[in-house]
mmCIF file with all atom_site columns, C-alpha atoms in Angstrom:
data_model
loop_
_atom_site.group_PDB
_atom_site.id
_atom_site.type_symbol
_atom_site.label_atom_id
_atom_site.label_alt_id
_atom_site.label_comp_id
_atom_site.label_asym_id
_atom_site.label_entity_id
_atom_site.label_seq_id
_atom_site.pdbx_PDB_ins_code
_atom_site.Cartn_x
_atom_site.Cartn_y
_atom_site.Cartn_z
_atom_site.occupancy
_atom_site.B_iso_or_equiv
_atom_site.pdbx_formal_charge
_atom_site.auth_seq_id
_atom_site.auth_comp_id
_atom_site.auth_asym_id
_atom_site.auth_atom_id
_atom_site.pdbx_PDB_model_num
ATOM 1  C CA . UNK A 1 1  ? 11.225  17.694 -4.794  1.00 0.00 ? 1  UNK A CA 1
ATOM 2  C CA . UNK A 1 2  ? 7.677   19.705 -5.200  1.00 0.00 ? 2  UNK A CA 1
ATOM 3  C CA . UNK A 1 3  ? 4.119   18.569 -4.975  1.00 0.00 ? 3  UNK A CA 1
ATOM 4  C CA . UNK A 1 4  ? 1.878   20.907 -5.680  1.00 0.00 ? 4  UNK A CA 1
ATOM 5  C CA . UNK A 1 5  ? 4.008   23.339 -4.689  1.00 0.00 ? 5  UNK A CA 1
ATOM 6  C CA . UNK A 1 6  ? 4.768   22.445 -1.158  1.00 0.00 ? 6  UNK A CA 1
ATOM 7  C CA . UNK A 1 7  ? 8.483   21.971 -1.909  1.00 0.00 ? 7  UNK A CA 1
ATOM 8  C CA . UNK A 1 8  ? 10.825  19.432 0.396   1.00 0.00 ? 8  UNK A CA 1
ATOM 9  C CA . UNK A 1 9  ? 13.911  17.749 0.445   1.00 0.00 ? 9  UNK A CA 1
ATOM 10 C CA . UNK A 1 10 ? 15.222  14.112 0.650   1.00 0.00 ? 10 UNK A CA 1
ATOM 11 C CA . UNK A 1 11 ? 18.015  12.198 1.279   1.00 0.00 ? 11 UNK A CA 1
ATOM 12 C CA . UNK A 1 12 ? 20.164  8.725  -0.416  1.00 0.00 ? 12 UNK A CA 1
ATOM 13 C CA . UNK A 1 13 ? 20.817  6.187  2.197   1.00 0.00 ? 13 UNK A CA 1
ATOM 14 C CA . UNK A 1 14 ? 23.829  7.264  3.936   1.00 0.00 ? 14 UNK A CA 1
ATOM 15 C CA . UNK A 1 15 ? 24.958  5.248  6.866   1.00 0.00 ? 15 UNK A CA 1
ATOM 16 C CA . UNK A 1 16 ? 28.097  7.855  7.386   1.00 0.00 ? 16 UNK A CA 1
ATOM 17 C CA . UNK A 1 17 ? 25.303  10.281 8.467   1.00 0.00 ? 17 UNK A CA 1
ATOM 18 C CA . UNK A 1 18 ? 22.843  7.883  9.900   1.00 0.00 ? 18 UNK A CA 1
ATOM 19 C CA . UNK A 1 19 ? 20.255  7.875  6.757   1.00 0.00 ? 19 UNK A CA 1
ATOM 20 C CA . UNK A 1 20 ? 19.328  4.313  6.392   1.00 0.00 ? 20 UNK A CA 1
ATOM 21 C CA . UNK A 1 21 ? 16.511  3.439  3.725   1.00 0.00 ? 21 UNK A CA 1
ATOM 22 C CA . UNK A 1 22 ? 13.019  0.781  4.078   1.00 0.00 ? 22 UNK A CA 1
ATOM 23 C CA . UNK A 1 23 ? 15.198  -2.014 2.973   1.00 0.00 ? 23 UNK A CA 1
ATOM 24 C CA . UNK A 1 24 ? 18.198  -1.689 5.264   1.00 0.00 ? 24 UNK A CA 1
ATOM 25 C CA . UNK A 1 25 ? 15.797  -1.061 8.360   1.00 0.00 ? 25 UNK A CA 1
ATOM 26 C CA . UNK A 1 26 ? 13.091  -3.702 7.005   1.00 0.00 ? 26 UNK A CA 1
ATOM 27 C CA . UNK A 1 27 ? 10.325  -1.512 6.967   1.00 0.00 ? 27 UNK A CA 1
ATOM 28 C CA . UNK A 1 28 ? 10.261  2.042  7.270   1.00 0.00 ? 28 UNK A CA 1
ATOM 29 C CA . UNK A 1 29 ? 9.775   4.192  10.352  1.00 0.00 ? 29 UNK A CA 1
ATOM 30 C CA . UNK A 1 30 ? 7.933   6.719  8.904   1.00 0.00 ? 30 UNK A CA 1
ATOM 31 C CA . UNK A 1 31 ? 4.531   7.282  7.076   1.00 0.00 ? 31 UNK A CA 1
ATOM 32 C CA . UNK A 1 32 ? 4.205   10.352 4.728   1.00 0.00 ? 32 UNK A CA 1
ATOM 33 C CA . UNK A 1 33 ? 0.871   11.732 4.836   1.00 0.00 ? 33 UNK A CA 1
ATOM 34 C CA . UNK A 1 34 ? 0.101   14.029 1.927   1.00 0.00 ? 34 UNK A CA 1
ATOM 35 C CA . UNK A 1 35 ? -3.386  16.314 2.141   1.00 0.00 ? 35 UNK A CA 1
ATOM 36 C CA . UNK A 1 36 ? -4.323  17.456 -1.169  1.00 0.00 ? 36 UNK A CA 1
ATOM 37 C CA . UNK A 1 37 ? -7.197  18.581 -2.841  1.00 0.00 ? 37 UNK A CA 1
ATOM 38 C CA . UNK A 1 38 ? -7.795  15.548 -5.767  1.00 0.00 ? 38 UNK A CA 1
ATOM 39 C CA . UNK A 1 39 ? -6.228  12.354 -3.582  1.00 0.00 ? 39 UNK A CA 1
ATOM 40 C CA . UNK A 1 40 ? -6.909  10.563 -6.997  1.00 0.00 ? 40 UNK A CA 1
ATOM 41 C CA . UNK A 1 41 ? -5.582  12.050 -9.191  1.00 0.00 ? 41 UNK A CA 1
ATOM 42 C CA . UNK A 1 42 ? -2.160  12.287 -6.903  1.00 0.00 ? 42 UNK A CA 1
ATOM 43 C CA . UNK A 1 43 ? -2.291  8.764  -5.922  1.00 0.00 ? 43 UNK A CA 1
ATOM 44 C CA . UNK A 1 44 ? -2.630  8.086  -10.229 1.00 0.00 ? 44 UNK A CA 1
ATOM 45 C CA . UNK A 1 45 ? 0.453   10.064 -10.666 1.00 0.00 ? 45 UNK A CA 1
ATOM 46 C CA . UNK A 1 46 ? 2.317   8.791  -8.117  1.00 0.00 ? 46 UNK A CA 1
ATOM 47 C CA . UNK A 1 47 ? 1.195   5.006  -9.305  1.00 0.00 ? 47 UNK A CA 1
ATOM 48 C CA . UNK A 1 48 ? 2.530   6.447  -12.654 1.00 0.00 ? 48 UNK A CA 1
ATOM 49 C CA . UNK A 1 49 ? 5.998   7.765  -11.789 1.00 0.00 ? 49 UNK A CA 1
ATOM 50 C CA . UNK A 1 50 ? 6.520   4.091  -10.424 1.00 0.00 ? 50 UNK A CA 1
ATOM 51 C CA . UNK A 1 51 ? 4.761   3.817  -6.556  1.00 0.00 ? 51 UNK A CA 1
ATOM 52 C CA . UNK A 1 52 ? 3.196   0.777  -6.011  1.00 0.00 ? 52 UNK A CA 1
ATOM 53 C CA . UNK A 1 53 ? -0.424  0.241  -4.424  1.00 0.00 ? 53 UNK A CA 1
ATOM 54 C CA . UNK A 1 54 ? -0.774  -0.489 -0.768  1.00 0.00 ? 54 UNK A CA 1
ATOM 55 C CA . UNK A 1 55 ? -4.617  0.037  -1.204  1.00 0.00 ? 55 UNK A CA 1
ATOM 56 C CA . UNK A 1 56 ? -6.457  2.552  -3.236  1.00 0.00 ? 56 UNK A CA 1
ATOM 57 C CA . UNK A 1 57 ? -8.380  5.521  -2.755  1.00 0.00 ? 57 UNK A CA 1
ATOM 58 C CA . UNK A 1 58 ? -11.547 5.089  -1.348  1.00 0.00 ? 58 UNK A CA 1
ATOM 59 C CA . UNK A 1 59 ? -13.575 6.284  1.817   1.00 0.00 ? 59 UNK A CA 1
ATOM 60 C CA . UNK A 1 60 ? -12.849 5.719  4.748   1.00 0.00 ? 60 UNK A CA 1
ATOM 61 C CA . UNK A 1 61 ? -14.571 5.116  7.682   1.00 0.00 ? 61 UNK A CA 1
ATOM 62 C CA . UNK A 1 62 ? -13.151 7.287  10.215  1.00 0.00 ? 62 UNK A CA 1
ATOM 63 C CA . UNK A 1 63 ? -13.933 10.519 7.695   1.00 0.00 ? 63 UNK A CA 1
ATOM 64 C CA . UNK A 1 64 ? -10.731 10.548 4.652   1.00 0.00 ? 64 UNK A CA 1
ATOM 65 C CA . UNK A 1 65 ? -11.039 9.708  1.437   1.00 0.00 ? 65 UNK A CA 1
ATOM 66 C CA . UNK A 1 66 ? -7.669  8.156  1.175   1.00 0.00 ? 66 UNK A CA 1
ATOM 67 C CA . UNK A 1 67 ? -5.022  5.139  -0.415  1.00 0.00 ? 67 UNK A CA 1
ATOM 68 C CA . UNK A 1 68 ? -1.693  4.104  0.851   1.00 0.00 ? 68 UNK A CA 1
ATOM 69 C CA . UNK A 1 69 ? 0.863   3.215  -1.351  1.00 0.00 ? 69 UNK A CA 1
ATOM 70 C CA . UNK A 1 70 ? 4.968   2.863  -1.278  1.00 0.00 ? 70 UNK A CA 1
ATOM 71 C CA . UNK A 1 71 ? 7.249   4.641  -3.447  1.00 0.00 ? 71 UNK A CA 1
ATOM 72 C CA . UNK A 1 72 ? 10.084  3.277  -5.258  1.00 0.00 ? 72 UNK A CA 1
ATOM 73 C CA . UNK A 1 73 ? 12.490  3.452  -2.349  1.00 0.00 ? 73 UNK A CA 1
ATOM 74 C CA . UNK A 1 74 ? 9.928   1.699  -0.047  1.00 0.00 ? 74 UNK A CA 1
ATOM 75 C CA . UNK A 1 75 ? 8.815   4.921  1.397   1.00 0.00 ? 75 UNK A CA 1
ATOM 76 C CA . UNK A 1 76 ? 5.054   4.532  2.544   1.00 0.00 ? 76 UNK A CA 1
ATOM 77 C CA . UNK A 1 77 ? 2.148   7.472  1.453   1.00 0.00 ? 77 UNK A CA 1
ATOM 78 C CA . UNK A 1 78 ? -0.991  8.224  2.385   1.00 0.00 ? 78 UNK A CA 1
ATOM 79 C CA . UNK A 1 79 ? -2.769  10.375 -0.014  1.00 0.00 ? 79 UNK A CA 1
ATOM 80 C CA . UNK A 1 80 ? -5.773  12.213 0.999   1.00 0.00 ? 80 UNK A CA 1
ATOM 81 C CA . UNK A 1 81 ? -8.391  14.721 2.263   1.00 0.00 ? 81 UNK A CA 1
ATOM 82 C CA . UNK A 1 82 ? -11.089 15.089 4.575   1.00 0.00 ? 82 UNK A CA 1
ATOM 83 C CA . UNK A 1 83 ? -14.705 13.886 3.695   1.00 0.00 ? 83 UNK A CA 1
#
């Protein structure tokens, strides 16, 4: 995968090689965080291309304009940049 052309790689659910997915765990372990220039206009793609809303884009207190959401695999996001 590529955003913005920071490319990385991910991985199906494989239990053989210990990969196990937001629903088999019940939650996932991780959060992405993704620093980008327009978090907007990333978090509107993303909502797009099928990620559902955690919370939007907005200021935040502690100095990020940023929104949380979950992609369709029930991986969670933050989208942002500093203030």
């Amino acid at each position: 995968m590529e955003i913005r052309g920071a490319r990385f790689v991910v991985a199906d659910q494989s239990e053989e090689h210990g990969n196990f997915g937001p629903e088999r765990l019940k939650g996932t372990p991780v959060r992405i965080g993704l620093q980008v220039e327009d978090p907007d206009q990333v978090f509107e793609l993303a909502v797009q291309a099928g990620a559902s809303i955690i919370y939007a884009v907005a200021d935040q207190d502690y100095g990020y304009r940023l929104g949380h959401l979950s992609d369709p695999f029930g991986h969670h996001w933050e989208v942002f940049k500093p203030i």
